[in-house]
Amino acid sequence: MDSTQIDNSSSVSSSPAIITNKKDLQAQFLRLQKLSRKGPITDWDTRKSQLETLETLLSKNKDKLTSAINADFGQRSEGETKFAELFSSFTSISHAKKHGESWMKARKAPVSAVYLPARNEIEPQPLGVVGIMVPWNYPLYLAIGPMIDAITAGNRIMVKMSEAAPKFAQAFAEAIEKHFSPEMVNVVVGDVDIAVAFSELPFDHLIYTGSTEVGKKSHGSSGSESNASYS
């Protein structure tokens, strides 16, 4: 497979890695969508490099991110954040690095006897641009976990952080901006209006974790309704 190279330096593009308004949200989505069609990430080396970048981000920013979560909660056990969010994130990255290349391989699929001796194969391909809507209660792992899946599958990512955890949202956005190119990952921060605009974008896949009520609204308004995951 041809390798698709992505520069992790945020200086390579003037597009915002941290998005705070609807105009930039729409513009950057269209940019990522165009990039995903023109240069899909089909090689394992690039995907593995992005996972390692995510791992480095967590290692270098774990104290800052833990403190931001504590500030948003008023008081949350540092041990809970480190075990439930950081430990889970690191182990998930390790698992993806170990198995991701094998997940990319084509696999045989059944063929009706009518069409024998034909053969069928399922060959996994990147979807394109994945949207992730993050809740407030475990904001680190519920951002990182879906990002790991999206990166391993070769997708570009937009993450909408919860407005109910603003200090963590800002800290996480700044960490992403420092470590990832906006050609790969963007973080969206802001209130309910920008969250609604985010959910209406025609993502190739939208991942939402949160309340049933808001999930139903997102499902009804989402431009990516047929390709959405809710939990």
mmCIF file with all atom_site columns, C-alpha atoms in Angstrom:
data_model
loop_
_atom_site.group_PDB
_atom_site.id
_atom_site.type_symbol
_atom_site.label_atom_id
_atom_site.label_alt_id
_atom_site.label_comp_id
_atom_site.label_asym_id
_atom_site.label_entity_id
_atom_site.label_seq_id
_atom_site.pdbx_PDB_ins_code
_atom_site.Cartn_x
_atom_site.Cartn_y
_atom_site.Cartn_z
_atom_site.occupancy
_atom_site.B_iso_or_equiv
_atom_site.pdbx_formal_charge
_atom_site.auth_seq_id
_atom_site.auth_comp_id
_atom_site.auth_asym_id
_atom_site.auth_atom_id
_atom_site.pdbx_PDB_model_num
ATOM 1   C CA . MET A 1 1   ? 0.000   0.000   0.000  1.00 0.00 ? 1   MET A CA 1
ATOM 2   C CA . ASP A 1 2   ? 1.090   3.558   -0.637 1.00 0.00 ? 2   ASP A CA 1
ATOM 3   C CA . SER A 1 3   ? 2.045   5.468   2.489  1.00 0.00 ? 3   SER A CA 1
ATOM 4   C CA . THR A 1 4   ? 0.121   8.642   3.336  1.00 0.00 ? 4   THR A CA 1
ATOM 5   C CA . GLN A 1 5   ? 2.430   10.941  5.262  1.00 0.00 ? 5   GLN A CA 1
ATOM 6   C CA . ILE A 1 6   ? 1.005   13.343  7.844  1.00 0.00 ? 6   ILE A CA 1
ATOM 7   C CA . ASP A 1 7   ? 3.161   15.991  9.498  1.00 0.00 ? 7   ASP A CA 1
ATOM 8   C CA . ASN A 1 8   ? 2.366   16.134  13.218 1.00 0.00 ? 8   ASN A CA 1
ATOM 9   C CA . SER A 1 9   ? 3.565   19.725  13.537 1.00 0.00 ? 9   SER A CA 1
ATOM 10  C CA . SER A 1 10  ? 0.639   22.110  13.956 1.00 0.00 ? 10  SER A CA 1
ATOM 11  C CA . SER A 1 11  ? 2.647   24.764  12.097 1.00 0.00 ? 11  SER A CA 1
ATOM 12  C CA . VAL A 1 12  ? 2.106   23.006  8.768  1.00 0.00 ? 12  VAL A CA 1
ATOM 13  C CA . SER A 1 13  ? -1.359  24.494  8.358  1.00 0.00 ? 13  SER A CA 1
ATOM 14  C CA . SER A 1 14  ? -3.111  27.766  9.030  1.00 0.00 ? 14  SER A CA 1
ATOM 15  C CA . SER A 1 15  ? -6.375  25.919  9.736  1.00 0.00 ? 15  SER A CA 1
ATOM 16  C CA . PRO A 1 16  ? -7.404  26.008  13.396 1.00 0.00 ? 16  PRO A CA 1
ATOM 17  C CA . ALA A 1 17  ? -6.685  22.907  15.456 1.00 0.00 ? 17  ALA A CA 1
ATOM 18  C CA . ILE A 1 18  ? -8.930  24.355  18.191 1.00 0.00 ? 18  ILE A CA 1
ATOM 19  C CA . ILE A 1 19  ? -12.349 25.364  16.872 1.00 0.00 ? 19  ILE A CA 1
ATOM 20  C CA . THR A 1 20  ? -14.574 27.751  18.804 1.00 0.00 ? 20  THR A CA 1
ATOM 21  C CA . ASN A 1 21  ? -17.192 28.949  16.285 1.00 0.00 ? 21  ASN A CA 1
ATOM 22  C CA . LYS A 1 22  ? -19.558 27.590  13.653 1.00 0.00 ? 22  LYS A CA 1
ATOM 23  C CA . LYS A 1 23  ? -17.786 29.207  10.705 1.00 0.00 ? 23  LYS A CA 1
ATOM 24  C CA . ASP A 1 24  ? -14.455 27.534  11.478 1.00 0.00 ? 24  ASP A CA 1
ATOM 25  C CA . LEU A 1 25  ? -16.273 24.294  12.316 1.00 0.00 ? 25  LEU A CA 1
ATOM 26  C CA . GLN A 1 26  ? -17.867 24.077  8.881  1.00 0.00 ? 26  GLN A CA 1
ATOM 27  C CA . ALA A 1 27  ? -14.715 25.161  7.042  1.00 0.00 ? 27  ALA A CA 1
ATOM 28  C CA . GLN A 1 28  ? -12.452 22.683  8.812  1.00 0.00 ? 28  GLN A CA 1
ATOM 29  C CA . PHE A 1 29  ? -14.896 19.833  8.399  1.00 0.00 ? 29  PHE A CA 1
ATOM 30  C CA . LEU A 1 30  ? -14.975 20.429  4.644  1.00 0.00 ? 30  LEU A CA 1
ATOM 31  C CA . ARG A 1 31  ? -11.173 20.569  4.596  1.00 0.00 ? 31  ARG A CA 1
ATOM 32  C CA . LEU A 1 32  ? -10.822 17.256  6.438  1.00 0.00 ? 32  LEU A CA 1
ATOM 33  C CA . GLN A 1 33  ? -13.467 15.689  4.236  1.00 0.00 ? 33  GLN A CA 1
ATOM 34  C CA . LYS A 1 34  ? -11.566 16.739  1.113  1.00 0.00 ? 34  LYS A CA 1
ATOM 35  C CA . LEU A 1 35  ? -8.280  15.436  2.542  1.00 0.00 ? 35  LEU A CA 1
ATOM 36  C CA . SER A 1 36  ? -9.860  12.102  3.475  1.00 0.00 ? 36  SER A CA 1
ATOM 37  C CA . ARG A 1 37  ? -11.075 11.604  -0.102 1.00 0.00 ? 37  ARG A CA 1
ATOM 38  C CA . LYS A 1 38  ? -7.863  12.756  -1.729 1.00 0.00 ? 38  LYS A CA 1
ATOM 39  C CA . GLY A 1 39  ? -5.435  10.979  0.598  1.00 0.00 ? 39  GLY A CA 1
ATOM 40  C CA . PRO A 1 40  ? -7.002  8.155   2.628  1.00 0.00 ? 40  PRO A CA 1
ATOM 41  C CA . ILE A 1 41  ? -4.694  6.791   5.335  1.00 0.00 ? 41  ILE A CA 1
ATOM 42  C CA . THR A 1 42  ? -4.271  3.242   4.075  1.00 0.00 ? 42  THR A CA 1
ATOM 43  C CA . ASP A 1 43  ? -0.878  2.220   5.524  1.00 0.00 ? 43  ASP A CA 1
ATOM 44  C CA . TRP A 1 44  ? -0.160  0.847   8.975  1.00 0.00 ? 44  TRP A CA 1
ATOM 45  C CA . ASP A 1 45  ? 3.043   2.832   9.581  1.00 0.00 ? 45  ASP A CA 1
ATOM 46  C CA . THR A 1 46  ? 1.158   6.148   9.493  1.00 0.00 ? 46  THR A CA 1
ATOM 47  C CA . ARG A 1 47  ? -1.609  4.872   11.754 1.00 0.00 ? 47  ARG A CA 1
ATOM 48  C CA . LYS A 1 48  ? 0.885   3.430   14.235 1.00 0.00 ? 48  LYS A CA 1
ATOM 49  C CA . SER A 1 49  ? 2.781   6.735   14.270 1.00 0.00 ? 49  SER A CA 1
ATOM 50  C CA . GLN A 1 50  ? -0.455  8.577   15.133 1.00 0.00 ? 50  GLN A CA 1
ATOM 51  C CA . LEU A 1 51  ? -1.130  6.143   17.996 1.00 0.00 ? 51  LEU A CA 1
ATOM 52  C CA . GLU A 1 52  ? 2.388   6.747   19.304 1.00 0.00 ? 52  GLU A CA 1
ATOM 53  C CA . THR A 1 53  ? 1.791   10.497  19.093 1.00 0.00 ? 53  THR A CA 1
ATOM 54  C CA . LEU A 1 54  ? -1.369  10.057  21.172 1.00 0.00 ? 54  LEU A CA 1
ATOM 55  C CA . GLU A 1 55  ? 0.602   7.994   23.682 1.00 0.00 ? 55  GLU A CA 1
ATOM 56  C CA . THR A 1 56  ? 3.261   10.730  23.913 1.00 0.00 ? 56  THR A CA 1
ATOM 57  C CA . LEU A 1 57  ? 0.564   13.376  24.391 1.00 0.00 ? 57  LEU A CA 1
ATOM 58  C CA . LEU A 1 58  ? -0.841  11.486  27.370 1.00 0.00 ? 58  LEU A CA 1
ATOM 59  C CA . SER A 1 59  ? 2.581   10.848  28.907 1.00 0.00 ? 59  SER A CA 1
ATOM 60  C CA . LYS A 1 60  ? 3.620   14.495  28.720 1.00 0.00 ? 60  LYS A CA 1
ATOM 61  C CA . ASN A 1 61  ? 0.287   15.969  29.798 1.00 0.00 ? 61  ASN A CA 1
ATOM 62  C CA . LYS A 1 62  ? -1.091  13.462  32.321 1.00 0.00 ? 62  LYS A CA 1
ATOM 63  C CA . ASP A 1 63  ? -0.600  15.734  35.341 1.00 0.00 ? 63  ASP A CA 1
ATOM 64  C CA . LYS A 1 64  ? -2.050  18.785  33.595 1.00 0.00 ? 64  LYS A CA 1
ATOM 65  C CA . LEU A 1 65  ? -5.071  16.842  32.348 1.00 0.00 ? 65  LEU A CA 1
ATOM 66  C CA . THR A 1 66  ? -5.653  15.238  35.751 1.00 0.00 ? 66  THR A CA 1
ATOM 67  C CA . SER A 1 67  ? -5.537  18.657  37.439 1.00 0.00 ? 67  SER A CA 1
ATOM 68  C CA . ALA A 1 68  ? -7.995  20.095  34.897 1.00 0.00 ? 68  ALA A CA 1
ATOM 69  C CA . ILE A 1 69  ? -10.466 17.274  35.540 1.00 0.00 ? 69  ILE A CA 1
ATOM 70  C CA . ASN A 1 70  ? -10.145 17.850  39.285 1.00 0.00 ? 70  ASN A CA 1
ATOM 71  C CA . ALA A 1 71  ? -10.806 21.570  38.807 1.00 0.00 ? 71  ALA A CA 1
ATOM 72  C CA . ASP A 1 72  ? -13.951 20.916  36.765 1.00 0.00 ? 72  ASP A CA 1
ATOM 73  C CA . PHE A 1 73  ? -15.298 18.428  39.293 1.00 0.00 ? 73  PHE A CA 1
ATOM 74  C CA . GLY A 1 74  ? -14.421 20.578  42.297 1.00 0.00 ? 74  GLY A CA 1
ATOM 75  C CA . GLN A 1 75  ? -12.732 17.511  43.737 1.00 0.00 ? 75  GLN A CA 1
ATOM 76  C CA . ARG A 1 76  ? -12.209 14.128  42.157 1.00 0.00 ? 76  ARG A CA 1
ATOM 77  C CA . SER A 1 77  ? -9.774  11.484  43.338 1.00 0.00 ? 77  SER A CA 1
ATOM 78  C CA . GLU A 1 78  ? -6.507  11.636  41.416 1.00 0.00 ? 78  GLU A CA 1
ATOM 79  C CA . GLY A 1 79  ? -6.390  7.855   41.731 1.00 0.00 ? 79  GLY A CA 1
ATOM 80  C CA . GLU A 1 80  ? -9.765  7.513   39.994 1.00 0.00 ? 80  GLU A CA 1
ATOM 81  C CA . THR A 1 81  ? -8.631  9.630   37.050 1.00 0.00 ? 81  THR A CA 1
ATOM 82  C CA . LYS A 1 82  ? -5.326  7.788   36.744 1.00 0.00 ? 82  LYS A CA 1
ATOM 83  C CA . PHE A 1 83  ? -6.915  4.345   36.885 1.00 0.00 ? 83  PHE A CA 1
ATOM 84  C CA . ALA A 1 84  ? -10.243 4.829   35.102 1.00 0.00 ? 84  ALA A CA 1
ATOM 85  C CA . GLU A 1 85  ? -9.022  7.253   32.449 1.00 0.00 ? 85  GLU A CA 1
ATOM 86  C CA . LEU A 1 86  ? -5.235  7.291   32.013 1.00 0.00 ? 86  LEU A CA 1
ATOM 87  C CA . PHE A 1 87  ? -4.535  3.596   32.635 1.00 0.00 ? 87  PHE A CA 1
ATOM 88  C CA . SER A 1 88  ? -7.432  2.605   30.371 1.00 0.00 ? 88  SER A CA 1
ATOM 89  C CA . SER A 1 89  ? -6.171  4.953   27.661 1.00 0.00 ? 89  SER A CA 1
ATOM 90  C CA . PHE A 1 90  ? -2.613  3.622   27.742 1.00 0.00 ? 90  PHE A CA 1
ATOM 91  C CA . THR A 1 91  ? -3.729  -0.018  27.694 1.00 0.00 ? 91  THR A CA 1
ATOM 92  C CA . SER A 1 92  ? -6.115  0.658   24.789 1.00 0.00 ? 92  SER A CA 1
ATOM 93  C CA . ILE A 1 93  ? -3.330  2.299   22.774 1.00 0.00 ? 93  ILE A CA 1
ATOM 94  C CA . SER A 1 94  ? -1.030  -0.648  23.489 1.00 0.00 ? 94  SER A CA 1
ATOM 95  C CA . HIS A 1 95  ? -3.729  -3.094  22.364 1.00 0.00 ? 95  HIS A CA 1
ATOM 96  C CA . ALA A 1 96  ? -4.330  -1.169  19.132 1.00 0.00 ? 96  ALA A CA 1
ATOM 97  C CA . LYS A 1 97  ? -0.600  -1.005  18.355 1.00 0.00 ? 97  LYS A CA 1
ATOM 98  C CA . LYS A 1 98  ? -0.288  -4.757  18.893 1.00 0.00 ? 98  LYS A CA 1
ATOM 99  C CA . HIS A 1 99  ? -3.285  -5.805  16.798 1.00 0.00 ? 99  HIS A CA 1
ATOM 100 C CA . GLY A 1 100 ? -4.034  -2.919  14.426 1.00 0.00 ? 100 GLY A CA 1
ATOM 101 C CA . GLU A 1 101 ? -2.020  -4.178  11.474 1.00 0.00 ? 101 GLU A CA 1
ATOM 102 C CA . SER A 1 102 ? -3.771  -7.560  11.555 1.00 0.00 ? 102 SER A CA 1
ATOM 103 C CA . TRP A 1 103 ? -7.168  -5.826  11.726 1.00 0.00 ? 103 TRP A CA 1
ATOM 104 C CA . MET A 1 104 ? -6.356  -4.156  8.399  1.00 0.00 ? 104 MET A CA 1
ATOM 105 C CA . LYS A 1 105 ? -5.887  -7.452  6.529  1.00 0.00 ? 105 LYS A CA 1
ATOM 106 C CA . ALA A 1 106 ? -8.443  -8.655  4.021  1.00 0.00 ? 106 ALA A CA 1
ATOM 107 C CA . ARG A 1 107 ? -10.446 -11.687 5.140  1.00 0.00 ? 107 ARG A CA 1
ATOM 108 C CA . LYS A 1 108 ? -12.417 -14.276 3.256  1.00 0.00 ? 108 LYS A CA 1
ATOM 109 C CA . ALA A 1 109 ? -16.191 -14.010 3.008  1.00 0.00 ? 109 ALA A CA 1
ATOM 110 C CA . PRO A 1 110 ? -18.762 -16.692 2.067  1.00 0.00 ? 110 PRO A CA 1
ATOM 111 C CA . VAL A 1 111 ? -19.829 -17.101 -1.557 1.00 0.00 ? 111 VAL A CA 1
ATOM 112 C CA . SER A 1 112 ? -23.164 -18.493 -2.697 1.00 0.00 ? 112 SER A CA 1
ATOM 113 C CA . ALA A 1 113 ? -22.880 -21.836 -4.457 1.00 0.00 ? 113 ALA A CA 1
ATOM 114 C CA . VAL A 1 114 ? -24.483 -20.181 -7.478 1.00 0.00 ? 114 VAL A CA 1
ATOM 115 C CA . TYR A 1 115 ? -21.333 -18.100 -8.015 1.00 0.00 ? 115 TYR A CA 1
ATOM 116 C CA . LEU A 1 116 ? -18.654 -20.753 -7.436 1.00 0.00 ? 116 LEU A CA 1
ATOM 117 C CA . PRO A 1 117 ? -15.739 -20.876 -8.123 1.00 0.00 ? 117 PRO A CA 1
ATOM 118 C CA . ALA A 1 118 ? -15.792 -17.124 -7.396 1.00 0.00 ? 118 ALA A CA 1
ATOM 119 C CA . ARG A 1 119 ? -14.141 -15.825 -4.203 1.00 0.00 ? 119 ARG A CA 1
ATOM 120 C CA . ASN A 1 120 ? -15.159 -12.978 -1.895 1.00 0.00 ? 120 ASN A CA 1
ATOM 121 C CA . GLU A 1 121 ? -12.987 -10.816 0.346  1.00 0.00 ? 121 GLU A CA 1
ATOM 122 C CA . ILE A 1 122 ? -13.749 -8.106  2.875  1.00 0.00 ? 122 ILE A CA 1
ATOM 123 C CA . GLU A 1 123 ? -11.035 -5.467  2.813  1.00 0.00 ? 123 GLU A CA 1
ATOM 124 C CA . PRO A 1 124 ? -11.268 -2.871  5.647  1.00 0.00 ? 124 PRO A CA 1
ATOM 125 C CA . GLN A 1 125 ? -11.016 0.719   4.440  1.00 0.00 ? 125 GLN A CA 1
ATOM 126 C CA . PRO A 1 126 ? -10.994 4.110   6.255  1.00 0.00 ? 126 PRO A CA 1
ATOM 127 C CA . LEU A 1 127 ? -14.396 5.779   6.393  1.00 0.00 ? 127 LEU A CA 1
ATOM 128 C CA . GLY A 1 128 ? -13.022 9.337   6.174  1.00 0.00 ? 128 GLY A CA 1
ATOM 129 C CA . VAL A 1 129 ? -13.904 11.852  8.899  1.00 0.00 ? 129 VAL A CA 1
ATOM 130 C CA . VAL A 1 130 ? -15.114 10.651  12.306 1.00 0.00 ? 130 VAL A CA 1
ATOM 131 C CA . GLY A 1 131 ? -16.907 12.944  14.754 1.00 0.00 ? 131 GLY A CA 1
ATOM 132 C CA . ILE A 1 132 ? -16.673 12.255  18.503 1.00 0.00 ? 132 ILE A CA 1
ATOM 133 C CA . MET A 1 133 ? -18.996 13.886  21.047 1.00 0.00 ? 133 MET A CA 1
ATOM 134 C CA . VAL A 1 134 ? -17.505 13.611  24.542 1.00 0.00 ? 134 VAL A CA 1
ATOM 135 C CA . PRO A 1 135 ? -19.496 13.682  27.818 1.00 0.00 ? 135 PRO A CA 1
ATOM 136 C CA . TRP A 1 136 ? -18.429 15.438  31.036 1.00 0.00 ? 136 TRP A CA 1
ATOM 137 C CA . ASN A 1 137 ? -18.176 12.523  33.485 1.00 0.00 ? 137 ASN A CA 1
ATOM 138 C CA . TYR A 1 138 ? -15.096 10.689  32.141 1.00 0.00 ? 138 TYR A CA 1
ATOM 139 C CA . PRO A 1 139 ? -13.969 13.205  29.545 1.00 0.00 ? 139 PRO A CA 1
ATOM 140 C CA . LEU A 1 140 ? -10.425 11.927  29.042 1.00 0.00 ? 140 LEU A CA 1
ATOM 141 C CA . TYR A 1 141 ? -11.032 8.268   28.290 1.00 0.00 ? 141 TYR A CA 1
ATOM 142 C CA . LEU A 1 142 ? -14.301 8.957   26.444 1.00 0.00 ? 142 LEU A CA 1
ATOM 143 C CA . ALA A 1 143 ? -12.307 11.211  24.100 1.00 0.00 ? 143 ALA A CA 1
ATOM 144 C CA . ILE A 1 144 ? -9.189  9.031   23.848 1.00 0.00 ? 144 ILE A CA 1
ATOM 145 C CA . GLY A 1 145 ? -10.968 5.669   23.483 1.00 0.00 ? 145 GLY A CA 1
ATOM 146 C CA . PRO A 1 146 ? -12.926 6.591   20.324 1.00 0.00 ? 146 PRO A CA 1
ATOM 147 C CA . MET A 1 147 ? -9.874  8.444   18.977 1.00 0.00 ? 147 MET A CA 1
ATOM 148 C CA . ILE A 1 148 ? -7.814  5.254   19.261 1.00 0.00 ? 148 ILE A CA 1
ATOM 149 C CA . ASP A 1 149 ? -10.429 3.359   17.252 1.00 0.00 ? 149 ASP A CA 1
ATOM 150 C CA . ALA A 1 150 ? -10.696 6.079   14.616 1.00 0.00 ? 150 ALA A CA 1
ATOM 151 C CA . ILE A 1 151 ? -6.915  6.421   14.216 1.00 0.00 ? 151 ILE A CA 1
ATOM 152 C CA . THR A 1 152 ? -6.384  2.654   14.030 1.00 0.00 ? 152 THR A CA 1
ATOM 153 C CA . ALA A 1 153 ? -8.994  2.515   11.271 1.00 0.00 ? 153 ALA A CA 1
ATOM 154 C CA . GLY A 1 154 ? -7.240  5.284   9.316  1.00 0.00 ? 154 GLY A CA 1
ATOM 155 C CA . ASN A 1 155 ? -9.674  8.157   9.825  1.00 0.00 ? 155 ASN A CA 1
ATOM 156 C CA . ARG A 1 156 ? -9.327  11.875  10.441 1.00 0.00 ? 156 ARG A CA 1
ATOM 157 C CA . ILE A 1 157 ? -11.041 13.186  13.567 1.00 0.00 ? 157 ILE A CA 1
ATOM 158 C CA . MET A 1 158 ? -13.068 16.048  14.988 1.00 0.00 ? 158 MET A CA 1
ATOM 159 C CA . VAL A 1 159 ? -13.745 15.949  18.759 1.00 0.00 ? 159 VAL A CA 1
ATOM 160 C CA . LYS A 1 160 ? -16.458 18.026  20.460 1.00 0.00 ? 160 LYS A CA 1
ATOM 161 C CA . MET A 1 161 ? -15.607 18.433  24.141 1.00 0.00 ? 161 MET A CA 1
ATOM 162 C CA . SER A 1 162 ? -18.304 18.820  26.779 1.00 0.00 ? 162 SER A CA 1
ATOM 163 C CA . GLU A 1 163 ? -19.134 22.390  27.738 1.00 0.00 ? 163 GLU A CA 1
ATOM 164 C CA . ALA A 1 164 ? -19.774 21.043  31.276 1.00 0.00 ? 164 ALA A CA 1
ATOM 165 C CA . ALA A 1 165 ? -16.024 20.379  31.745 1.00 0.00 ? 165 ALA A CA 1
ATOM 166 C CA . PRO A 1 166 ? -14.477 23.590  30.320 1.00 0.00 ? 166 PRO A CA 1
ATOM 167 C CA . LYS A 1 167 ? -11.068 23.476  32.035 1.00 0.00 ? 167 LYS A CA 1
ATOM 168 C CA . PHE A 1 168 ? -10.395 19.961  30.827 1.00 0.00 ? 168 PHE A CA 1
ATOM 169 C CA . ALA A 1 169 ? -11.727 20.818  27.365 1.00 0.00 ? 169 ALA A CA 1
ATOM 170 C CA . GLN A 1 170 ? -9.224  23.679  27.046 1.00 0.00 ? 170 GLN A CA 1
ATOM 171 C CA . ALA A 1 171 ? -6.309  21.644  28.418 1.00 0.00 ? 171 ALA A CA 1
ATOM 172 C CA . PHE A 1 172 ? -7.073  18.744  26.104 1.00 0.00 ? 172 PHE A CA 1
ATOM 173 C CA . ALA A 1 173 ? -7.476  21.024  23.091 1.00 0.00 ? 173 ALA A CA 1
ATOM 174 C CA . GLU A 1 174 ? -4.111  22.676  23.771 1.00 0.00 ? 174 GLU A CA 1
ATOM 175 C CA . ALA A 1 175 ? -2.417  19.283  24.080 1.00 0.00 ? 175 ALA A CA 1
ATOM 176 C CA . ILE A 1 176 ? -3.916  18.106  20.790 1.00 0.00 ? 176 ILE A CA 1
ATOM 177 C CA . GLU A 1 177 ? -2.877  21.344  19.078 1.00 0.00 ? 177 GLU A CA 1
ATOM 178 C CA . LYS A 1 178 ? 0.710   20.846  20.240 1.00 0.00 ? 178 LYS A CA 1
ATOM 179 C CA . HIS A 1 179 ? 1.034   17.210  19.172 1.00 0.00 ? 179 HIS A CA 1
ATOM 180 C CA . PHE A 1 180 ? -1.229  16.745  16.131 1.00 0.00 ? 180 PHE A CA 1
ATOM 181 C CA . SER A 1 181 ? -1.560  18.429  12.777 1.00 0.00 ? 181 SER A CA 1
ATOM 182 C CA . PRO A 1 182 ? -5.000  19.977  12.138 1.00 0.00 ? 182 PRO A CA 1
ATOM 183 C CA . GLU A 1 183 ? -4.981  17.798  9.024  1.00 0.00 ? 183 GLU A CA 1
ATOM 184 C CA . MET A 1 184 ? -5.480  14.859  11.392 1.00 0.00 ? 184 MET A CA 1
ATOM 185 C CA . VAL A 1 185 ? -7.281  15.958  14.588 1.00 0.00 ? 185 VAL A CA 1
ATOM 186 C CA . ASN A 1 186 ? -9.322  19.015  15.535 1.00 0.00 ? 186 ASN A CA 1
ATOM 187 C CA . VAL A 1 187 ? -10.899 19.790  18.900 1.00 0.00 ? 187 VAL A CA 1
ATOM 188 C CA . VAL A 1 188 ? -14.141 21.763  19.124 1.00 0.00 ? 188 VAL A CA 1
ATOM 189 C CA . VAL A 1 189 ? -14.933 23.700  22.309 1.00 0.00 ? 189 VAL A CA 1
ATOM 190 C CA . GLY A 1 190 ? -17.989 25.778  23.022 1.00 0.00 ? 190 GLY A CA 1
ATOM 191 C CA . ASP A 1 191 ? -21.581 25.794  24.205 1.00 0.00 ? 191 ASP A CA 1
ATOM 192 C CA . VAL A 1 192 ? -24.706 23.897  23.204 1.00 0.00 ? 192 VAL A CA 1
ATOM 193 C CA . ASP A 1 193 ? -25.159 25.827  19.939 1.00 0.00 ? 193 ASP A CA 1
ATOM 194 C CA . ILE A 1 194 ? -21.836 24.670  18.546 1.00 0.00 ? 194 ILE A CA 1
ATOM 195 C CA . ALA A 1 195 ? -22.548 21.140  19.828 1.00 0.00 ? 195 ALA A CA 1
ATOM 196 C CA . VAL A 1 196 ? -25.777 21.103  17.808 1.00 0.00 ? 196 VAL A CA 1
ATOM 197 C CA . ALA A 1 197 ? -23.941 22.397  14.729 1.00 0.00 ? 197 ALA A CA 1
ATOM 198 C CA . PHE A 1 198 ? -21.325 19.679  15.246 1.00 0.00 ? 198 PHE A CA 1
ATOM 199 C CA . SER A 1 199 ? -23.975 16.935  15.398 1.00 0.00 ? 199 SER A CA 1
ATOM 200 C CA . GLU A 1 200 ? -25.487 18.178  12.132 1.00 0.00 ? 200 GLU A CA 1
ATOM 201 C CA . LEU A 1 201 ? -22.295 17.765  10.109 1.00 0.00 ? 201 LEU A CA 1
ATOM 202 C CA . PRO A 1 202 ? -22.354 14.828  7.642  1.00 0.00 ? 202 PRO A CA 1
ATOM 203 C CA . PHE A 1 203 ? -19.590 12.812  9.304  1.00 0.00 ? 203 PHE A CA 1
ATOM 204 C CA . ASP A 1 204 ? -18.690 9.448   7.813  1.00 0.00 ? 204 ASP A CA 1
ATOM 205 C CA . HIS A 1 205 ? -19.204 8.157   11.354 1.00 0.00 ? 205 HIS A CA 1
ATOM 206 C CA . LEU A 1 206 ? -20.401 9.953   14.496 1.00 0.00 ? 206 LEU A CA 1
ATOM 207 C CA . ILE A 1 207 ? -19.676 8.588   17.988 1.00 0.00 ? 207 ILE A CA 1
ATOM 208 C CA . TYR A 1 208 ? -21.817 9.967   20.810 1.00 0.00 ? 208 TYR A CA 1
ATOM 209 C CA . THR A 1 209 ? -21.644 9.059   24.512 1.00 0.00 ? 209 THR A CA 1
ATOM 210 C CA . GLY A 1 210 ? -24.175 10.696  26.811 1.00 0.00 ? 210 GLY A CA 1
ATOM 211 C CA . SER A 1 211 ? -27.834 10.929  27.793 1.00 0.00 ? 211 SER A CA 1
ATOM 212 C CA . THR A 1 212 ? -30.610 9.195   25.857 1.00 0.00 ? 212 THR A CA 1
ATOM 213 C CA . GLU A 1 213 ? -32.494 12.464  25.418 1.00 0.00 ? 213 GLU A CA 1
ATOM 214 C CA . VAL A 1 214 ? -29.584 14.318  23.819 1.00 0.00 ? 214 VAL A CA 1
ATOM 215 C CA . GLY A 1 215 ? -28.650 11.212  21.833 1.00 0.00 ? 215 GLY A CA 1
ATOM 216 C CA . LYS A 1 216 ? -32.110 11.121  20.264 1.00 0.00 ? 216 LYS A CA 1
ATOM 217 C CA . LYS A 1 217 ? -31.820 14.775  19.308 1.00 0.00 ? 217 LYS A CA 1
ATOM 218 C CA . SER A 1 218 ? -28.372 14.187  17.813 1.00 0.00 ? 218 SER A CA 1
ATOM 219 C CA . HIS A 1 219 ? -29.647 11.154  15.942 1.00 0.00 ? 219 HIS A CA 1
ATOM 220 C CA . GLY A 1 220 ? -32.550 13.107  14.517 1.00 0.00 ? 220 GLY A CA 1
ATOM 221 C CA . SER A 1 221 ? -30.459 16.066  13.369 1.00 0.00 ? 221 SER A CA 1
ATOM 222 C CA . SER A 1 222 ? -27.235 14.296  12.396 1.00 0.00 ? 222 SER A CA 1
ATOM 223 C CA . GLY A 1 223 ? -26.129 14.485  8.807  1.00 0.00 ? 223 GLY A CA 1
ATOM 224 C CA . SER A 1 224 ? -24.342 11.191  9.520  1.00 0.00 ? 224 SER A CA 1
ATOM 225 C CA . GLU A 1 225 ? -27.433 9.545   11.033 1.00 0.00 ? 225 GLU A CA 1
ATOM 226 C CA . SER A 1 226 ? -27.026 6.218   9.219  1.00 0.00 ? 226 SER A CA 1
ATOM 227 C CA . ASN A 1 227 ? -23.395 5.918   10.361 1.00 0.00 ? 227 ASN A CA 1
ATOM 228 C CA . ALA A 1 228 ? -23.678 6.862   14.019 1.00 0.00 ? 228 ALA A CA 1
ATOM 229 C CA . SER A 1 229 ? -22.798 5.038   17.256 1.00 0.00 ? 229 SER A CA 1
ATOM 230 C CA . TYR A 1 230 ? -24.541 5.929   20.504 1.00 0.00 ? 230 TYR A CA 1
ATOM 231 C CA . SER A 1 231 ? -23.730 4.791   24.041 1.00 0.00 ? 231 SER A CA 1
#
